[in-house]
GROMACS .gro file of C-alpha atoms in nm:
model
  223
    1MET     CA    1   1.710  -0.345   2.018
    2SER     CA    2   1.389  -0.211   1.865
    3GLU     CA    3   1.067  -0.326   2.024
    4SER     CA    4   0.759  -0.414   1.820
    5LYS     CA    5   0.404  -0.336   1.923
    6HIS     CA    6   0.352  -0.712   1.953
    7HIS     CA    7   0.644  -0.790   2.177
    8LYS     CA    8   0.875  -0.629   2.427
    9LYS     CA    9   1.192  -0.800   2.530
   10GLY     CA   10   1.153  -0.932   2.881
   11HIS     CA   11   0.775  -0.967   2.855
   12ARG     CA   12   0.640  -1.314   2.931
   13SER     CA   13   0.317  -1.464   2.798
   14HIS     CA   14   0.278  -1.735   3.067
   15ASP     CA   15   0.296  -1.994   2.786
   16PRO     CA   16   0.634  -2.176   2.815
   17GLU     CA   17   0.646  -2.267   2.445
   18ILE     CA   18   0.578  -1.910   2.334
   19ASP     CA   19   0.823  -1.765   2.586
   20PHE     CA   20   1.095  -2.001   2.462
   21LEU     CA   21   1.023  -1.907   2.101
   22GLU     CA   22   1.031  -1.535   2.181
   23ASN     CA   23   1.378  -1.576   2.332
   24GLU     CA   24   1.500  -1.772   2.029
   25ILE     CA   25   1.371  -1.503   1.792
   26ASP     CA   26   1.549  -1.236   1.995
   27ASN     CA   27   1.871  -1.428   1.925
   28ILE     CA   28   1.797  -1.491   1.556
   29LEU     CA   29   1.672  -1.146   1.463
   30PRO     CA   30   1.842  -0.910   1.708
   31TYR     CA   31   1.797  -0.593   1.506
   32SER     CA   32   1.451  -0.612   1.354
   33ARG     CA   33   1.171  -0.726   1.578
   34LEU     CA   34   0.979  -0.434   1.438
   35LYS     CA   35   0.784  -0.480   1.116
   36TYR     CA   36   0.873  -0.796   0.923
   37ASP     CA   37   0.538  -0.954   1.014
   38GLU     CA   38   0.336  -0.657   0.885
   39PRO     CA   39   0.210  -0.648   0.522
   40GLU     CA   40   0.260  -0.270   0.515
   41PHE     CA   41   0.633  -0.314   0.569
   42TRP     CA   42   0.666  -0.527   0.256
   43GLU     CA   43   0.435  -0.313   0.045
   44ASN     CA   44   0.646  -0.010   0.132
   45LYS     CA   45   0.970  -0.197   0.069
   46TYR     CA   46   0.860  -0.316  -0.276
   47SER     CA   47   0.730   0.028  -0.369
   48LYS     CA   48   1.096   0.137  -0.361
   49ASP     CA   49   1.291  -0.171  -0.467
   50THR     CA   50   1.184  -0.480  -0.661
   51SER     CA   51   1.531  -0.593  -0.761
   52TYR     CA   52   1.618  -0.962  -0.749
   53PHE     CA   53   1.688  -1.096  -0.401
   54GLU     CA   54   1.738  -1.460  -0.301
   55TRP     CA   55   1.695  -1.491   0.074
   56GLY     CA   56   1.931  -1.725   0.251
   57VAL     CA   57   1.961  -2.039   0.044
   58PRO     CA   58   1.961  -2.075  -0.337
   59TRP     CA   59   1.771  -2.352  -0.513
   60SER     CA   60   2.096  -2.532  -0.595
   61LYS     CA   61   2.145  -2.600  -0.223
   62ILE     CA   62   1.785  -2.706  -0.159
   63ARG     CA   63   1.739  -2.916  -0.473
   64PRO     CA   64   1.908  -3.240  -0.356
   65ILE     CA   65   1.701  -3.236  -0.037
   66VAL     CA   66   1.375  -3.174  -0.221
   67PHE     CA   67   1.421  -3.457  -0.470
   68GLU     CA   68   1.510  -3.691  -0.188
   69TYR     CA   69   1.140  -3.677  -0.098
   70VAL     CA   70   0.937  -3.535  -0.384
   71VAL     CA   71   0.799  -3.742  -0.670
   72ASP     CA   72   0.487  -3.550  -0.773
   73THR     CA   73   0.582  -3.218  -0.930
   74ASP     CA   74   0.252  -3.115  -1.085
   75LEU     CA   75   0.188  -2.812  -0.863
   76ALA     CA   76   0.414  -2.623  -0.622
   77LEU     CA   77   0.357  -2.313  -0.410
   78ASP     CA   78   0.617  -2.061  -0.295
   79VAL     CA   79   0.478  -1.888   0.016
   80GLY     CA   80   0.612  -1.535   0.055
   81CYS     CA   81   0.796  -1.547  -0.276
   82GLY     CA   82   0.935  -1.194  -0.270
   83THR     CA   83   1.168  -1.125  -0.563
   84SER     CA   84   1.326  -1.470  -0.549
   85ASN     CA   85   1.402  -1.672  -0.860
   86LEU     CA   86   1.276  -1.994  -0.699
   87ALA     CA   87   0.969  -2.030  -0.922
   88VAL     CA   88   1.178  -2.007  -1.238
   89ASP     CA   89   1.425  -2.258  -1.098
   90LEU     CA   90   1.141  -2.498  -1.018
   91ILE     CA   91   0.997  -2.473  -1.370
   92ASN     CA   92   1.342  -2.525  -1.522
   93ASP     CA   93   1.389  -2.831  -1.301
   94GLY     CA   94   1.071  -3.007  -1.408
   95PHE     CA   95   0.790  -2.869  -1.195
   96LYS     CA   96   0.487  -2.830  -1.420
   97ASN     CA   97   0.309  -2.543  -1.245
   98VAL     CA   98   0.413  -2.301  -0.972
   99ILE     CA   99   0.206  -2.056  -0.770
  100CYS     CA  100   0.395  -1.761  -0.620
  101LEU     CA  101   0.223  -1.593  -0.327
  102ASP     CA  102   0.324  -1.269  -0.162
  103VAL     CA  103   0.145  -1.023   0.064
  104SER     CA  104   0.276  -0.727  -0.139
  105GLU     CA  105   0.088  -0.627  -0.452
  106ASN     CA  106   0.387  -0.419  -0.563
  107CYS     CA  107   0.604  -0.728  -0.547
  108ILE     CA  108   0.360  -0.949  -0.735
  109ASN     CA  109   0.305  -0.694  -1.012
  110ALA     CA  110   0.680  -0.649  -1.060
  111MET     CA  111   0.750  -1.022  -1.066
  112LYS     CA  112   0.464  -1.091  -1.305
  113LYS     CA  113   0.601  -0.834  -1.548
  114ARG     CA  114   0.960  -0.954  -1.508
  115ASN     CA  115   0.867  -1.316  -1.581
  116GLU     CA  116   0.587  -1.265  -1.834
  117SER     CA  117   0.768  -1.478  -2.092
  118ILE     CA  118   0.774  -1.782  -1.861
  119GLN     CA  119   0.469  -2.005  -1.876
  120ASN     CA  120   0.301  -2.195  -1.593
  121ILE     CA  121   0.383  -1.952  -1.312
  122ASN     CA  122   0.082  -1.793  -1.143
  123TRP     CA  123   0.154  -1.478  -0.941
  124VAL     CA  124  -0.094  -1.418  -0.659
  125CYS     CA  125  -0.120  -1.143  -0.399
  126GLY     CA  126  -0.235  -1.300  -0.073
  127ASN     CA  127  -0.157  -1.379   0.288
  128CYS     CA  128  -0.027  -1.719   0.399
  129LEU     CA  129  -0.236  -1.684   0.717
  130ASN     CA  130  -0.548  -1.709   0.501
  131LEU     CA  131  -0.492  -1.954   0.216
  132THR     CA  132  -0.734  -2.091  -0.042
  133SER     CA  133  -0.673  -2.311  -0.345
  134ASN     CA  134  -0.900  -2.473  -0.602
  135LYS     CA  135  -0.653  -2.759  -0.637
  136LYS     CA  136  -0.456  -2.949  -0.375
  137ILE     CA  137  -0.085  -2.870  -0.390
  138ASP     CA  138   0.196  -3.127  -0.411
  139VAL     CA  139   0.486  -2.926  -0.272
  140ILE     CA  140   0.499  -2.604  -0.069
  141PHE     CA  141   0.807  -2.394   0.004
  142ASP     CA  142   0.859  -2.132   0.273
  143LYS     CA  143   1.193  -1.952   0.250
  144GLY     CA  144   1.211  -1.708   0.539
  145THR     CA  145   0.841  -1.624   0.553
  146MET     CA  146   0.786  -1.811   0.878
  147ASP     CA  147   1.079  -1.621   1.029
  148SER     CA  148   0.914  -1.292   0.933
  149ILE     CA  149   0.576  -1.397   1.069
  150LEU     CA  150   0.730  -1.491   1.402
  151CYS     CA  151   0.856  -1.136   1.445
  152GLY     CA  152   0.498  -1.063   1.550
  153ASN     CA  153   0.243  -1.289   1.714
  154SER     CA  154   0.417  -1.619   1.790
  155LYS     CA  155   0.090  -1.809   1.758
  156ASN     CA  156   0.084  -1.727   1.387
  157GLY     CA  157   0.357  -1.987   1.330
  158LYS     CA  158   0.113  -2.271   1.389
  159LYS     CA  159  -0.157  -2.072   1.208
  160GLU     CA  160   0.056  -2.069   0.894
  161LEU     CA  161   0.118  -2.443   0.918
  162PHE     CA  162  -0.255  -2.508   0.957
  163GLU     CA  163  -0.335  -2.296   0.651
  164ILE     CA  164  -0.067  -2.471   0.447
  165SER     CA  165  -0.192  -2.813   0.550
  166GLN     CA  166  -0.546  -2.731   0.437
  167ILE     CA  167  -0.442  -2.680   0.075
  168MET     CA  168  -0.190  -2.967   0.051
  169LYS     CA  169  -0.246  -3.299  -0.115
  170ILE     CA  170  -0.226  -3.602   0.114
  171GLY     CA  171   0.131  -3.727   0.082
  172GLY     CA  172   0.254  -3.385  -0.027
  173TYR     CA  173   0.559  -3.217   0.122
  174PHE     CA  174   0.626  -2.885   0.292
  175PHE     CA  175   0.981  -2.746   0.303
  176LEU     CA  176   1.043  -2.479   0.565
  177ILE     CA  177   1.376  -2.305   0.506
  178SER     CA  178   1.455  -2.100   0.814
  179SER     CA  179   1.719  -1.932   1.028
  180GLY     CA  180   1.540  -2.077   1.329
  181VAL     CA  181   1.721  -2.348   1.523
  182PRO     CA  182   1.539  -2.681   1.575
  183SER     CA  183   1.437  -2.595   1.931
  184SER     CA  184   1.245  -2.294   1.800
  185ARG     CA  185   1.080  -2.457   1.499
  186LYS     CA  186   1.020  -2.829   1.548
  187PHE     CA  187   0.757  -2.786   1.818
  188LEU     CA  188   0.544  -2.588   1.571
  189PHE     CA  189   0.469  -2.919   1.400
  190SER     CA  190   0.373  -3.096   1.724
  191ASP     CA  191  -0.002  -3.030   1.705
  192PRO     CA  192  -0.165  -3.339   1.547
  193GLY     CA  193  -0.459  -3.125   1.441
  194ILE     CA  194  -0.241  -2.951   1.184
  195GLY     CA  195  -0.201  -3.271   0.983
  196LEU     CA  196   0.169  -3.231   0.906
  197SER     CA  197   0.430  -3.480   1.024
  198LEU     CA  198   0.791  -3.368   1.050
  199VAL     CA  199   0.988  -3.632   0.859
  200GLY     CA  200   1.332  -3.476   0.829
  201GLU     CA  201   1.562  -3.183   0.886
  202ARG     CA  202   1.884  -3.067   0.726
  203VAL     CA  203   2.147  -2.804   0.797
  204ILE     CA  204   2.285  -2.583   0.519
  205GLU     CA  205   2.585  -2.360   0.574
  206ILE     CA  206   2.640  -2.071   0.337
  207GLY     CA  207   2.956  -1.869   0.272
  208GLU     CA  208   3.325  -1.940   0.243
  209LEU     CA  209   3.364  -1.948   0.620
  210LYS     CA  210   3.021  -2.107   0.663
  211LYS     CA  211   2.911  -1.824   0.886
  212ASN     CA  212   2.545  -1.839   0.788
  213THR     CA  213   2.352  -2.145   0.900
  214PHE     CA  214   2.006  -2.231   0.770
  215TYR     CA  215   1.777  -2.519   0.851
  216VAL     CA  216   1.544  -2.712   0.624
  217TYR     CA  217   1.247  -2.873   0.800
  218ILE     CA  218   1.063  -3.131   0.590
  219ALA     CA  219   0.702  -3.215   0.673
  220LYS     CA  220   0.460  -3.456   0.506
  221LYS     CA  221   0.085  -3.408   0.479
  222ILE     CA  222  -0.069  -3.707   0.656
  223ALA     CA  223  -0.430  -3.606   0.727
   0.00000   0.00000   0.00000
């Protein structure tokens, strides 16, 4: 297995939570602990290929879960949007405005051009570890971005949640769609200082033989 500059298999941080998470990530992402957390990886990737790609779970599978919780659909954010069609799906399903954020400028430029005929989608190049917003956001989605971040510094998982919480409206919802099993994700929400309360989780199995399992963690902004 490749070893990243941030982590070597077998290394221990002396923090039990981080050690446990490192082991879980080794199991989830056995082939690519190398660069998924680095902006340069994505900028290089999208300099070569900006074709459509829907990571993991399509909107049709997430939709029933989202509308189980969400009422306010004025403003949504897709963190680490990539070349997903999620923003278009959200607009078509009644969301009034969607912000799409990605760390790759190549990605954002391509998606902006591809969807220039669709109104009320704002394409922004930025990092989810340093978020700002002029308006509080009702609903935030993360499809696989947390998994990528955790390929590097494990502490950045809680950092992302803190940043997300700062720009959310009280009573808003955050949907984390991840390959990470509950034991490797739920504790990220345990810090009361983050201001997000985990209110639900779902399992989605994809494929005819249901070989691919994804988890949806639902958190509510409470403070």
